[in-house]
mmCIF file of N, CA and C in Angstrom:
data_model
loop_
_atom_site.group_PDB
_atom_site.id
_atom_site.type_symbol
_atom_site.label_atom_id
_atom_site.label_comp_id
_atom_site.label_asym_id
_atom_site.label_seq_id
_atom_site.Cartn_x
_atom_site.Cartn_y
_atom_site.Cartn_z
ATOM 1 N N MET A 1 -53.576 18.623 -111.784
ATOM 2 C CA MET A 1 -53.029 19.805 -111.428
ATOM 3 C C MET A 1 -53.955 20.533 -110.752
ATOM 4 N N SER A 2 -53.661 20.900 -109.674
ATOM 5 C CA SER A 2 -54.775 21.707 -109.136
ATOM 6 C C SER A 2 -54.779 23.192 -109.315
ATOM 7 N N GLU A 3 -55.857 23.745 -109.034
ATOM 8 C CA GLU A 3 -56.248 25.222 -108.920
ATOM 9 C C GLU A 3 -55.458 25.899 -108.205
ATOM 10 N N THR A 4 -55.153 26.973 -108.559
ATOM 11 C CA THR A 4 -54.171 28.039 -107.715
ATOM 12 C C THR A 4 -55.304 28.502 -106.605
ATOM 13 N N GLN A 5 -54.740 28.614 -105.199
ATOM 14 C CA GLN A 5 -55.365 29.262 -104.196
ATOM 15 C C GLN A 5 -54.450 30.159 -103.676
ATOM 16 N N PHE A 6 -55.171 31.325 -103.565
ATOM 17 C CA PHE A 6 -54.523 32.284 -102.853
ATOM 18 C C PHE A 6 -55.015 32.437 -101.317
ATOM 19 N N CYS A 7 -53.857 32.585 -100.601
ATOM 20 C CA CYS A 7 -54.131 32.654 -99.053
ATOM 21 C C CYS A 7 -55.085 33.623 -98.603
ATOM 22 N N SER A 8 -54.957 34.749 -99.089
ATOM 23 C CA SER A 8 -56.056 35.646 -98.658
ATOM 24 C C SER A 8 -57.550 35.318 -98.929
ATOM 25 N N LEU A 9 -57.841 34.552 -100.058
ATOM 26 C CA LEU A 9 -59.092 34.120 -100.314
ATOM 27 C C LEU A 9 -59.436 32.756 -99.299
ATOM 28 N N ILE A 10 -58.558 31.823 -98.982
ATOM 29 C CA ILE A 10 -58.727 30.684 -98.464
ATOM 30 C C ILE A 10 -59.092 31.327 -96.788
ATOM 31 N N ALA A 11 -58.312 32.281 -96.126
ATOM 32 C CA ALA A 11 -58.499 32.761 -95.021
ATOM 33 C C ALA A 11 -60.027 33.355 -95.069
ATOM 34 N N GLN A 12 -60.029 34.365 -95.871
ATOM 35 C CA GLN A 12 -61.383 35.033 -95.892
ATOM 36 C C GLN A 12 -62.849 33.554 -95.810
ATOM 37 N N GLU A 13 -62.398 32.666 -96.730
ATOM 38 C CA GLU A 13 -63.462 31.577 -96.680
ATOM 39 C C GLU A 13 -63.602 30.730 -95.310
ATOM 40 N N LYS A 14 -62.489 30.884 -94.560
ATOM 41 C CA LYS A 14 -62.595 30.229 -93.223
ATOM 42 C C LYS A 14 -62.903 31.403 -92.182
ATOM 43 N N GLY A 15 -63.165 32.595 -92.603
ATOM 44 C CA GLY A 15 -63.733 33.515 -91.474
ATOM 45 C C GLY A 15 -62.708 34.171 -90.567
ATOM 46 N N LEU A 16 -61.490 33.806 -91.050
ATOM 47 C CA LEU A 16 -60.401 34.535 -90.337
ATOM 48 C C LEU A 16 -60.043 35.886 -90.406
ATOM 49 N N ASP A 17 -59.890 36.476 -89.199
ATOM 50 C CA ASP A 17 -59.594 37.939 -89.278
ATOM 51 C C ASP A 17 -58.330 38.117 -89.770
ATOM 52 N N PRO A 18 -58.128 39.550 -90.462
ATOM 53 C CA PRO A 18 -56.596 39.609 -90.808
ATOM 54 C C PRO A 18 -55.810 39.976 -89.797
ATOM 55 N N ILE A 19 -54.539 39.306 -89.841
ATOM 56 C CA ILE A 19 -53.553 39.373 -88.703
ATOM 57 C C ILE A 19 -52.449 40.642 -88.822
ATOM 58 N N GLY A 20 -52.489 41.240 -90.108
ATOM 59 C CA GLY A 20 -51.303 41.997 -90.402
ATOM 60 C C GLY A 20 -51.722 42.918 -91.520
ATOM 61 N N TYR A 21 -50.752 43.719 -91.873
ATOM 62 C CA TYR A 21 -51.000 44.418 -93.044
ATOM 63 C C TYR A 21 -49.513 45.060 -93.925
ATOM 64 N N SER A 22 -49.490 45.349 -94.825
ATOM 65 C CA SER A 22 -48.408 45.687 -95.570
ATOM 66 C C SER A 22 -48.352 47.172 -95.495
ATOM 67 N N THR A 23 -46.948 47.791 -95.762
ATOM 68 C CA THR A 23 -46.687 48.940 -95.623
ATOM 69 C C THR A 23 -46.444 49.441 -97.274
ATOM 70 N N SER A 24 -46.652 50.560 -97.487
ATOM 71 C CA SER A 24 -46.304 51.108 -98.736
ATOM 72 C C SER A 24 -44.582 51.713 -98.649
ATOM 73 N N ALA A 25 -44.019 51.694 -99.568
ATOM 74 C CA ALA A 25 -42.777 52.229 -99.647
ATOM 75 C C ALA A 25 -42.116 52.518 -101.057
ATOM 76 N N LYS A 26 -41.203 53.460 -101.019
ATOM 77 C CA LYS A 26 -40.623 53.586 -102.546
ATOM 78 C C LYS A 26 -39.739 52.652 -102.761
ATOM 79 N N ARG A 27 -39.006 52.188 -101.734
ATOM 80 C CA ARG A 27 -37.919 51.043 -101.868
ATOM 81 C C ARG A 27 -38.012 49.780 -100.599
ATOM 82 N N PHE A 28 -37.822 48.702 -101.286
ATOM 83 C CA PHE A 28 -37.731 47.688 -100.124
ATOM 84 C C PHE A 28 -36.369 47.160 -100.240
ATOM 85 N N PHE A 29 -35.642 46.543 -99.366
ATOM 86 C CA PHE A 29 -34.666 45.718 -99.474
ATOM 87 C C PHE A 29 -34.609 44.582 -98.827
ATOM 88 N N ALA A 30 -34.201 43.557 -99.171
ATOM 89 C CA ALA A 30 -34.462 42.071 -98.852
ATOM 90 C C ALA A 30 -32.946 41.650 -98.689
ATOM 91 N N LEU A 31 -32.744 41.007 -97.644
ATOM 92 C CA LEU A 31 -31.715 40.483 -97.187
ATOM 93 C C LEU A 31 -31.881 38.768 -96.943
ATOM 94 N N GLU A 32 -31.057 38.030 -97.559
ATOM 95 C CA GLU A 32 -31.062 36.400 -97.427
ATOM 96 C C GLU A 32 -30.562 36.272 -95.957
ATOM 97 N N ASN A 33 -31.478 35.515 -95.302
ATOM 98 C CA ASN A 33 -30.993 35.041 -93.633
ATOM 99 C C ASN A 33 -31.670 34.028 -93.375
ATOM 100 N N SER A 34 -30.928 33.064 -92.649
ATOM 101 C CA SER A 34 -31.442 31.679 -92.369
ATOM 102 C C SER A 34 -32.534 31.842 -91.213
ATOM 103 N N LEU A 35 -33.536 31.019 -91.454
ATOM 104 C CA LEU A 35 -34.460 30.842 -90.301
ATOM 105 C C LEU A 35 -34.179 30.292 -88.949
ATOM 106 N N PRO A 36 -34.372 30.501 -88.018
ATOM 107 C CA PRO A 36 -35.768 31.259 -87.644
ATOM 108 C C PRO A 36 -35.389 32.552 -87.466
ATOM 109 N N TRP A 37 -36.085 33.648 -87.618
ATOM 110 C CA TRP A 37 -36.021 35.147 -87.381
ATOM 111 C C TRP A 37 -36.487 35.484 -86.107
ATOM 112 N N PRO A 38 -35.830 35.821 -85.153
ATOM 113 C CA PRO A 38 -36.460 36.233 -83.798
ATOM 114 C C PRO A 38 -36.884 37.862 -83.817
ATOM 115 N N LYS A 39 -37.691 38.006 -82.969
ATOM 116 C CA LYS A 39 -38.215 39.310 -82.884
ATOM 117 C C LYS A 39 -37.015 40.333 -82.592
ATOM 118 N N GLY A 40 -37.071 41.391 -83.360
ATOM 119 C CA GLY A 40 -36.204 42.510 -83.156
ATOM 120 C C GLY A 40 -34.840 42.136 -83.914
ATOM 121 N N MET A 41 -34.982 41.161 -84.805
ATOM 122 C CA MET A 41 -33.534 40.771 -85.291
ATOM 123 C C MET A 41 -32.835 41.826 -86.079
ATOM 124 N N TRP A 42 -33.532 42.589 -86.606
ATOM 125 C CA TRP A 42 -33.044 43.930 -87.708
ATOM 126 C C TRP A 42 -32.002 44.514 -86.748
ATOM 127 N N LEU A 43 -32.058 44.566 -85.416
ATOM 128 C CA LEU A 43 -31.255 45.406 -84.482
ATOM 129 C C LEU A 43 -29.921 44.454 -83.851
ATOM 130 N N LYS A 44 -30.044 43.085 -84.230
ATOM 131 C CA LYS A 44 -29.135 42.208 -83.557
ATOM 132 C C LYS A 44 -27.860 41.918 -84.440
ATOM 133 N N PRO A 45 -26.834 42.112 -83.827
ATOM 134 C CA PRO A 45 -25.666 42.031 -84.963
ATOM 135 C C PRO A 45 -25.461 40.751 -85.364
ATOM 136 N N GLU A 46 -25.857 39.702 -84.545
ATOM 137 C CA GLU A 46 -25.821 38.129 -84.791
ATOM 138 C C GLU A 46 -26.749 37.705 -85.740
ATOM 139 N N TYR A 47 -27.666 38.598 -86.230
ATOM 140 C CA TYR A 47 -28.521 38.094 -87.437
ATOM 141 C C TYR A 47 -28.541 38.957 -88.674
ATOM 142 N N VAL A 48 -27.942 40.187 -88.579
ATOM 143 C CA VAL A 48 -27.839 41.117 -89.680
ATOM 144 C C VAL A 48 -26.261 41.587 -89.764
ATOM 145 N N PRO A 49 -26.023 42.063 -91.119
ATOM 146 C CA PRO A 49 -24.499 42.716 -90.879
ATOM 147 C C PRO A 49 -24.674 44.091 -90.409
ATOM 148 N N ALA A 50 -23.355 44.382 -90.036
ATOM 149 C CA ALA A 50 -23.208 45.662 -89.204
ATOM 150 C C ALA A 50 -23.662 47.114 -89.661
ATOM 151 N N ALA A 51 -23.901 47.092 -91.261
ATOM 152 C CA ALA A 51 -24.578 48.278 -91.767
ATOM 153 C C ALA A 51 -26.012 48.322 -91.383
ATOM 154 N N VAL A 52 -26.579 47.382 -90.911
ATOM 155 C CA VAL A 52 -28.126 47.571 -91.147
ATOM 156 C C VAL A 52 -28.676 48.129 -89.643
ATOM 157 N N PRO A 53 -27.935 47.803 -88.559
ATOM 158 C CA PRO A 53 -28.281 48.912 -87.431
ATOM 159 C C PRO A 53 -27.895 50.339 -87.561
ATOM 160 N N LYS A 54 -26.819 50.304 -88.313
ATOM 161 C CA LYS A 54 -26.300 51.895 -88.716
ATOM 162 C C LYS A 54 -27.320 52.544 -89.472
ATOM 163 N N ILE A 55 -27.920 51.747 -90.379
ATOM 164 C CA ILE A 55 -28.894 52.342 -91.327
ATOM 165 C C ILE A 55 -29.913 52.933 -90.624
ATOM 166 N N PHE A 56 -30.466 52.030 -89.754
ATOM 167 C CA PHE A 56 -31.396 52.257 -88.814
ATOM 168 C C PHE A 56 -31.270 53.458 -87.970
ATOM 169 N N GLU A 57 -30.075 53.435 -87.386
ATOM 170 C CA GLU A 57 -29.771 54.809 -86.630
ATOM 171 C C GLU A 57 -29.720 56.057 -87.322
ATOM 172 N N ALA A 58 -28.985 56.004 -88.542
ATOM 173 C CA ALA A 58 -28.864 56.960 -89.204
ATOM 174 C C ALA A 58 -30.303 57.693 -89.629
ATOM 175 N N VAL A 59 -31.125 56.899 -90.284
ATOM 176 C CA VAL A 59 -32.650 57.284 -90.614
ATOM 177 C C VAL A 59 -33.188 57.789 -89.278
ATOM 178 N N GLY A 60 -33.092 57.340 -88.145
ATOM 179 C CA GLY A 60 -33.778 57.526 -86.830
ATOM 180 C C GLY A 60 -33.388 59.067 -86.665
ATOM 181 N N LYS A 61 -32.386 59.512 -87.252
ATOM 182 C CA LYS A 61 -31.900 60.645 -86.966
ATOM 183 C C LYS A 61 -32.278 62.036 -88.055
ATOM 184 N N LEU A 62 -33.051 61.466 -88.894
ATOM 185 C CA LEU A 62 -33.539 62.202 -90.221
ATOM 186 C C LEU A 62 -34.932 62.839 -89.603
ATOM 187 N N SER A 63 -35.184 64.047 -90.227
ATOM 188 C CA SER A 63 -36.487 64.831 -89.852
ATOM 189 C C SER A 63 -37.499 63.676 -90.322
ATOM 190 N N PRO A 64 -38.805 63.782 -90.042
ATOM 191 C CA PRO A 64 -39.838 63.266 -90.592
ATOM 192 C C PRO A 64 -39.967 63.360 -92.112
ATOM 193 N N ALA A 65 -39.875 64.291 -92.607
ATOM 194 C CA ALA A 65 -39.977 64.393 -94.119
ATOM 195 C C ALA A 65 -38.929 63.852 -94.830
ATOM 196 N N GLU A 66 -37.640 63.890 -94.195
ATOM 197 C CA GLU A 66 -36.311 63.163 -94.846
ATOM 198 C C GLU A 66 -36.809 61.890 -94.986
ATOM 199 N N GLN A 67 -37.314 61.276 -93.603
ATOM 200 C CA GLN A 67 -37.732 59.873 -93.583
ATOM 201 C C GLN A 67 -38.657 59.481 -94.967
ATOM 202 N N ALA A 68 -39.768 60.169 -94.934
ATOM 203 C CA ALA A 68 -40.811 59.972 -95.882
ATOM 204 C C ALA A 68 -40.242 59.863 -97.362
ATOM 205 N N ALA A 69 -39.352 60.730 -97.484
ATOM 206 C CA ALA A 69 -38.572 60.935 -98.747
ATOM 207 C C ALA A 69 -37.756 59.654 -99.141
ATOM 208 N N LEU A 70 -36.965 59.199 -98.144
ATOM 209 C CA LEU A 70 -36.077 57.843 -98.274
ATOM 210 C C LEU A 70 -37.022 56.737 -98.553
ATOM 211 N N SER A 71 -38.010 56.581 -97.572
ATOM 212 C CA SER A 71 -39.080 55.543 -97.930
ATOM 213 C C SER A 71 -38.512 54.149 -98.226
ATOM 214 N N VAL A 72 -37.709 53.844 -97.091
ATOM 215 C CA VAL A 72 -37.068 52.273 -97.226
ATOM 216 C C VAL A 72 -37.673 51.382 -96.213
ATOM 217 N N ARG A 73 -38.090 50.150 -96.534
ATOM 218 C CA ARG A 73 -38.714 49.110 -95.690
ATOM 219 C C ARG A 73 -37.833 47.747 -96.110
ATOM 220 N N PRO A 74 -37.325 47.213 -94.898
ATOM 221 C CA PRO A 74 -36.731 45.966 -94.900
ATOM 222 C C PRO A 74 -37.554 44.886 -94.866
ATOM 223 N N LEU A 75 -36.980 43.907 -95.682
ATOM 224 C CA LEU A 75 -37.612 42.502 -96.002
ATOM 225 C C LEU A 75 -36.527 41.396 -95.616
ATOM 226 N N MET A 76 -36.925 40.169 -95.095
ATOM 227 C CA MET A 76 -35.846 39.097 -94.846
ATOM 228 C C MET A 76 -36.509 37.968 -95.842
ATOM 229 N N VAL A 77 -35.410 37.324 -96.417
ATOM 230 C CA VAL A 77 -35.875 36.195 -97.366
ATOM 231 C C VAL A 77 -35.102 35.071 -96.976
ATOM 232 N N ALA A 78 -35.838 33.783 -96.877
ATOM 233 C CA ALA A 78 -35.297 32.581 -96.425
ATOM 234 C C ALA A 78 -34.226 32.095 -97.471
ATOM 235 N N PRO A 79 -33.007 31.323 -97.279
ATOM 236 C CA PRO A 79 -32.187 31.020 -98.446
ATOM 237 C C PRO A 79 -32.808 29.848 -98.992
ATOM 238 N N ASP A 80 -32.648 29.379 -100.217
ATOM 239 C CA ASP A 80 -33.256 28.317 -100.998
ATOM 240 C C ASP A 80 -31.943 27.470 -101.378
ATOM 241 N N ALA A 81 -31.945 26.161 -100.885
ATOM 242 C CA ALA A 81 -30.829 25.337 -101.070
ATOM 243 C C ALA A 81 -30.285 25.127 -102.684
ATOM 244 N N ASP A 82 -31.447 25.157 -103.423
ATOM 245 C CA ASP A 82 -31.224 25.408 -105.046
ATOM 246 C C ASP A 82 -30.458 26.841 -105.640
ATOM 247 N N TYR A 83 -30.840 27.756 -104.800
ATOM 248 C CA TYR A 83 -30.357 28.798 -105.417
ATOM 249 C C TYR A 83 -29.204 29.687 -104.380
ATOM 250 N N SER A 84 -28.831 29.215 -103.309
ATOM 251 C CA SER A 84 -28.004 29.801 -102.554
ATOM 252 C C SER A 84 -26.684 29.349 -102.578
ATOM 253 N N THR A 85 -25.580 30.168 -102.390
ATOM 254 C CA THR A 85 -24.255 29.951 -102.510
ATOM 255 C C THR A 85 -23.390 29.946 -101.216
ATOM 256 N N GLU A 86 -22.879 28.695 -100.775
ATOM 257 C CA GLU A 86 -22.044 28.870 -99.462
ATOM 258 C C GLU A 86 -21.082 29.993 -99.425
ATOM 259 N N GLY A 87 -21.129 30.651 -98.426
ATOM 260 C CA GLY A 87 -20.091 31.882 -98.355
ATOM 261 C C GLY A 87 -20.602 33.100 -98.838
ATOM 262 N N TYR A 88 -21.781 33.132 -99.572
ATOM 263 C CA TYR A 88 -22.220 34.454 -100.096
ATOM 264 C C TYR A 88 -23.815 34.438 -99.804
ATOM 265 N N LYS A 89 -24.348 35.937 -99.846
ATOM 266 C CA LYS A 89 -25.327 36.254 -99.553
ATOM 267 C C LYS A 89 -26.221 36.903 -100.230
ATOM 268 N N ARG A 90 -27.616 36.629 -100.637
ATOM 269 C CA ARG A 90 -28.184 37.411 -101.417
ATOM 270 C C ARG A 90 -28.907 38.642 -101.049
ATOM 271 N N PHE A 91 -28.839 39.788 -101.784
ATOM 272 C CA PHE A 91 -29.487 41.025 -101.378
ATOM 273 C C PHE A 91 -29.761 41.566 -102.590
ATOM 274 N N PHE A 92 -31.386 42.042 -102.393
ATOM 275 C CA PHE A 92 -31.661 42.804 -103.420
ATOM 276 C C PHE A 92 -32.643 44.016 -103.207
ATOM 277 N N VAL A 93 -32.711 44.921 -103.984
ATOM 278 C CA VAL A 93 -33.358 46.084 -103.776
ATOM 279 C C VAL A 93 -34.527 46.285 -104.690
ATOM 280 N N LEU A 94 -35.767 46.667 -104.302
ATOM 281 C CA LEU A 94 -36.951 46.736 -105.082
ATOM 282 C C LEU A 94 -37.227 48.282 -105.126
ATOM 283 N N GLU A 95 -37.268 48.763 -106.147
ATOM 284 C CA GLU A 95 -37.768 50.209 -106.283
ATOM 285 C C GLU A 95 -38.761 50.589 -107.115
ATOM 286 N N SER A 96 -39.628 51.405 -106.475
ATOM 287 C CA SER A 96 -40.957 51.811 -107.474
ATOM 288 C C SER A 96 -40.304 52.775 -108.502
ATOM 289 N N PRO A 97 -40.699 52.794 -109.650
ATOM 290 C CA PRO A 97 -40.437 53.882 -110.689
ATOM 291 C C PRO A 97 -41.357 54.777 -110.642
ATOM 292 N N GLU A 98 -40.972 55.897 -111.054
ATOM 293 C CA GLU A 98 -41.654 57.346 -111.182
ATOM 294 C C GLU A 98 -43.010 56.876 -111.725
ATOM 295 N N GLY A 99 -44.161 57.785 -111.285
ATOM 296 C CA GLY A 99 -45.566 57.519 -111.940
ATOM 297 C C GLY A 99 -46.306 56.309 -111.393
ATOM 298 N N LEU A 100 -47.191 55.845 -112.000
ATOM 299 C CA LEU A 100 -47.847 54.622 -112.013
ATOM 300 C C LEU A 100 -47.242 53.339 -112.499
ATOM 301 N N PHE A 101 -47.285 52.222 -111.896
ATOM 302 C CA PHE A 101 -46.415 51.073 -112.277
ATOM 303 C C PHE A 101 -47.119 49.923 -111.371
ATOM 304 N N ALA A 102 -46.760 48.699 -112.346
ATOM 305 C CA ALA A 102 -47.417 47.457 -111.895
ATOM 306 C C ALA A 102 -46.375 46.748 -110.942
ATOM 307 N N ASP A 103 -44.878 47.048 -111.395
ATOM 308 C CA ASP A 103 -43.855 46.041 -110.703
ATOM 309 C C ASP A 103 -42.743 47.100 -110.249
ATOM 310 N N TYR A 104 -42.281 46.806 -109.174
ATOM 311 C CA TYR A 104 -41.088 47.327 -108.711
ATOM 312 C C TYR A 104 -39.811 47.006 -109.460
ATOM 313 N N THR A 105 -39.107 47.948 -109.854
ATOM 314 C CA THR A 105 -37.703 47.495 -110.447
ATOM 315 C C THR A 105 -36.912 46.857 -109.212
ATOM 316 N N ARG A 106 -36.328 45.720 -109.705
ATOM 317 C CA ARG A 106 -35.479 44.635 -108.963
ATOM 318 C C ARG A 106 -34.220 44.608 -109.297
ATOM 319 N N THR A 107 -33.174 44.823 -108.538
ATOM 320 C CA THR A 107 -31.546 44.722 -108.501
ATOM 321 C C THR A 107 -31.107 43.610 -107.741
ATOM 322 N N GLU A 108 -30.578 42.533 -108.027
ATOM 323 C CA GLU A 108 -30.261 41.547 -107.188
ATOM 324 C C GLU A 108 -28.730 41.381 -107.257
ATOM 325 N N TYR A 109 -28.222 40.994 -105.874
ATOM 326 C CA TYR A 109 -26.738 40.824 -105.961
ATOM 327 C C TYR A 109 -26.585 39.676 -105.102
ATOM 328 N N LEU A 110 -25.288 39.064 -105.563
ATOM 329 C CA LEU A 110 -24.941 37.636 -104.719
ATOM 330 C C LEU A 110 -23.467 38.094 -104.479
ATOM 331 N N VAL A 111 -23.125 38.458 -103.160
ATOM 332 C CA VAL A 111 -21.915 39.037 -102.629
ATOM 333 C C VAL A 111 -21.259 38.149 -101.598
ATOM 334 N N PRO A 112 -19.781 38.328 -101.674
ATOM 335 C CA PRO A 112 -19.443 37.136 -100.467
ATOM 336 C C PRO A 112 -19.966 38.007 -99.094
ATOM 337 N N GLU A 113 -20.100 37.077 -98.136
ATOM 338 C CA GLU A 113 -20.512 37.375 -96.717
ATOM 339 C C GLU A 113 -19.677 38.813 -96.085
ATOM 340 N N ALA A 114 -18.519 38.619 -96.530
ATOM 341 C CA ALA A 114 -17.520 39.847 -95.980
ATOM 342 C C ALA A 114 -17.628 41.152 -96.430
ATOM 343 N N GLN A 115 -18.576 41.164 -97.721
ATOM 344 C CA GLN A 115 -18.755 42.394 -98.369
ATOM 345 C C GLN A 115 -20.380 42.732 -98.158
ATOM 346 N N LEU A 116 -20.979 42.056 -97.605
ATOM 347 C CA LEU A 116 -22.357 42.117 -97.439
ATOM 348 C C LEU A 116 -22.648 43.720 -96.825
ATOM 349 N N SER A 117 -22.225 43.778 -95.711
ATOM 350 C CA SER A 117 -22.153 44.992 -95.094
ATOM 351 C C SER A 117 -22.102 46.391 -95.966
ATOM 352 N N ASP A 118 -20.864 46.298 -96.611
ATOM 353 C CA ASP A 118 -20.548 47.586 -97.379
ATOM 354 C C ASP A 118 -21.512 47.735 -98.544
ATOM 355 N N LEU A 119 -21.734 46.636 -99.280
ATOM 356 C CA LEU A 119 -22.899 46.653 -100.407
ATOM 357 C C LEU A 119 -24.270 47.174 -99.901
ATOM 358 N N ILE A 120 -24.835 46.812 -98.492
ATOM 359 C CA ILE A 120 -26.162 47.385 -98.030
ATOM 360 C C ILE A 120 -25.944 48.768 -97.887
ATOM 361 N N TRP A 121 -24.675 49.300 -97.233
ATOM 362 C CA TRP A 121 -24.672 50.572 -96.971
ATOM 363 C C TRP A 121 -24.708 51.434 -98.114
ATOM 364 N N THR A 122 -24.021 50.989 -99.147
ATOM 365 C CA THR A 122 -23.842 51.529 -100.702
ATOM 366 C C THR A 122 -25.294 51.781 -101.216
ATOM 367 N N ALA A 123 -25.996 50.542 -101.117
ATOM 368 C CA ALA A 123 -27.082 50.624 -101.953
ATOM 369 C C ALA A 123 -28.193 51.635 -101.287
ATOM 370 N N LEU A 124 -28.060 51.770 -100.020
ATOM 371 C CA LEU A 124 -29.152 52.601 -99.261
ATOM 372 C C LEU A 124 -28.895 53.957 -98.738
ATOM 373 N N MET A 125 -27.635 54.135 -98.851
ATOM 374 C CA MET A 125 -27.227 55.285 -98.127
ATOM 375 C C MET A 125 -26.097 56.247 -99.219
ATOM 376 N N ASP A 126 -25.267 55.236 -100.107
ATOM 377 C CA ASP A 126 -24.391 56.067 -100.923
ATOM 378 C C ASP A 126 -24.512 55.445 -102.443
ATOM 379 N N ALA A 127 -25.785 55.658 -103.101
ATOM 380 C CA ALA A 127 -25.803 54.810 -104.161
ATOM 381 C C ALA A 127 -24.812 55.088 -105.107
ATOM 382 N N GLY A 128 -24.417 56.370 -105.144
ATOM 383 C CA GLY A 128 -23.197 56.795 -106.387
ATOM 384 C C GLY A 128 -22.262 55.759 -106.463
ATOM 385 N N ASN A 129 -21.914 55.076 -105.462
ATOM 386 C CA ASN A 129 -20.802 53.907 -105.505
ATOM 387 C C ASN A 129 -21.142 52.450 -105.680
ATOM 388 N N LEU A 130 -22.486 52.297 -106.020
ATOM 389 C CA LEU A 130 -23.078 50.872 -106.446
ATOM 390 C C LEU A 130 -21.879 50.273 -107.626
ATOM 391 N N PRO A 131 -21.602 51.148 -108.474
ATOM 392 C CA PRO A 131 -20.719 50.413 -109.633
ATOM 393 C C PRO A 131 -19.849 49.803 -108.985
ATOM 394 N N HIS A 132 -19.134 49.962 -107.991
ATOM 395 C CA HIS A 132 -18.081 49.171 -107.261
ATOM 396 C C HIS A 132 -18.356 47.624 -107.201
ATOM 397 N N PHE A 133 -19.961 47.639 -107.050
ATOM 398 C CA PHE A 133 -20.464 46.202 -106.739
ATOM 399 C C PHE A 133 -20.926 45.537 -108.046
ATOM 400 N N ALA A 134 -20.868 45.912 -109.423
ATOM 401 C CA ALA A 134 -21.426 45.602 -110.357
ATOM 402 C C ALA A 134 -20.924 43.985 -110.618
ATOM 403 N N LYS A 135 -19.883 43.650 -110.176
ATOM 404 C CA LYS A 135 -19.592 42.054 -110.392
ATOM 405 C C LYS A 135 -20.381 41.293 -109.581
ATOM 406 N N TYR A 136 -20.905 41.618 -108.696
ATOM 407 C CA TYR A 136 -21.778 40.785 -107.938
ATOM 408 C C TYR A 136 -23.530 40.907 -108.351
ATOM 409 N N GLN A 137 -23.607 41.708 -109.288
ATOM 410 C CA GLN A 137 -25.076 42.082 -109.622
ATOM 411 C C GLN A 137 -25.416 40.648 -110.324
ATOM 412 N N VAL A 138 -26.541 40.144 -110.000
ATOM 413 C CA VAL A 138 -27.299 38.656 -110.632
ATOM 414 C C VAL A 138 -28.206 39.364 -111.984
ATOM 415 N N ASP A 139 -27.589 38.961 -112.866
ATOM 416 C CA ASP A 139 -28.632 39.165 -114.245
ATOM 417 C C ASP A 139 -29.270 38.013 -114.628
ATOM 418 N N ALA A 140 -30.179 37.309 -114.017
ATOM 419 C CA ALA A 140 -30.559 36.176 -114.555
ATOM 420 C C ALA A 140 -32.112 36.034 -114.216
ATOM 421 N N PRO A 141 -33.055 35.348 -114.837
ATOM 422 C CA PRO A 141 -34.349 34.931 -114.661
ATOM 423 C C PRO A 141 -34.589 34.539 -112.833
ATOM 424 N N TYR A 142 -35.454 35.110 -112.158
ATOM 425 C CA TYR A 142 -35.550 34.993 -111.009
ATOM 426 C C TYR A 142 -36.953 34.622 -110.325
ATOM 427 N N ARG A 143 -36.967 34.213 -109.476
ATOM 428 C CA ARG A 143 -38.583 33.921 -108.848
ATOM 429 C C ARG A 143 -38.408 34.255 -107.565
ATOM 430 N N ASP A 144 -39.430 35.019 -106.925
ATOM 431 C CA ASP A 144 -39.565 35.378 -105.629
ATOM 432 C C ASP A 144 -40.734 35.251 -104.770
ATOM 433 N N PHE A 145 -40.840 34.559 -103.678
ATOM 434 C CA PHE A 145 -41.885 34.355 -103.155
ATOM 435 C C PHE A 145 -41.955 34.947 -101.625
ATOM 436 N N LEU A 146 -42.584 35.947 -101.667
ATOM 437 C CA LEU A 146 -42.541 37.145 -100.359
ATOM 438 C C LEU A 146 -43.710 36.684 -99.745
ATOM 439 N N VAL A 147 -43.785 36.001 -98.528
ATOM 440 C CA VAL A 147 -45.197 35.730 -97.789
ATOM 441 C C VAL A 147 -44.893 36.328 -96.478
ATOM 442 N N CYS A 148 -46.153 37.068 -96.361
ATOM 443 C CA CYS A 148 -46.234 37.832 -95.052
ATOM 444 C C CYS A 148 -46.508 36.757 -93.947
#
């Protein structure tokens, strides 16, 4: 068995310059979507459910203070053949708890593709109606590999 290697340490050992950064947010939402992911995919209806561009539009109309309070960032995750289900999409929200924390709170859904847009809008813009999607909530062990 080999020793764990962290990509940041390997890059540093090779003298590579950092090529990106991560942002801080109160909430991240992740959407399962097949590769490849083209530039500007978040605004292209052929790559994301209809709710996603509408959310970006709605957030763009908020004041800077309201945008900061909402503090939501999107992520894409690639499907895993061992965990994905034909006709369904995985969607999850990572939220920071109040105060100091080590982990985000994670809520995952496996929803029929036809209802994904409604779930995304509800989760991010109308959370009071999330109980309507409780039957799609996944309550099982999980593993996430989020690679920049």
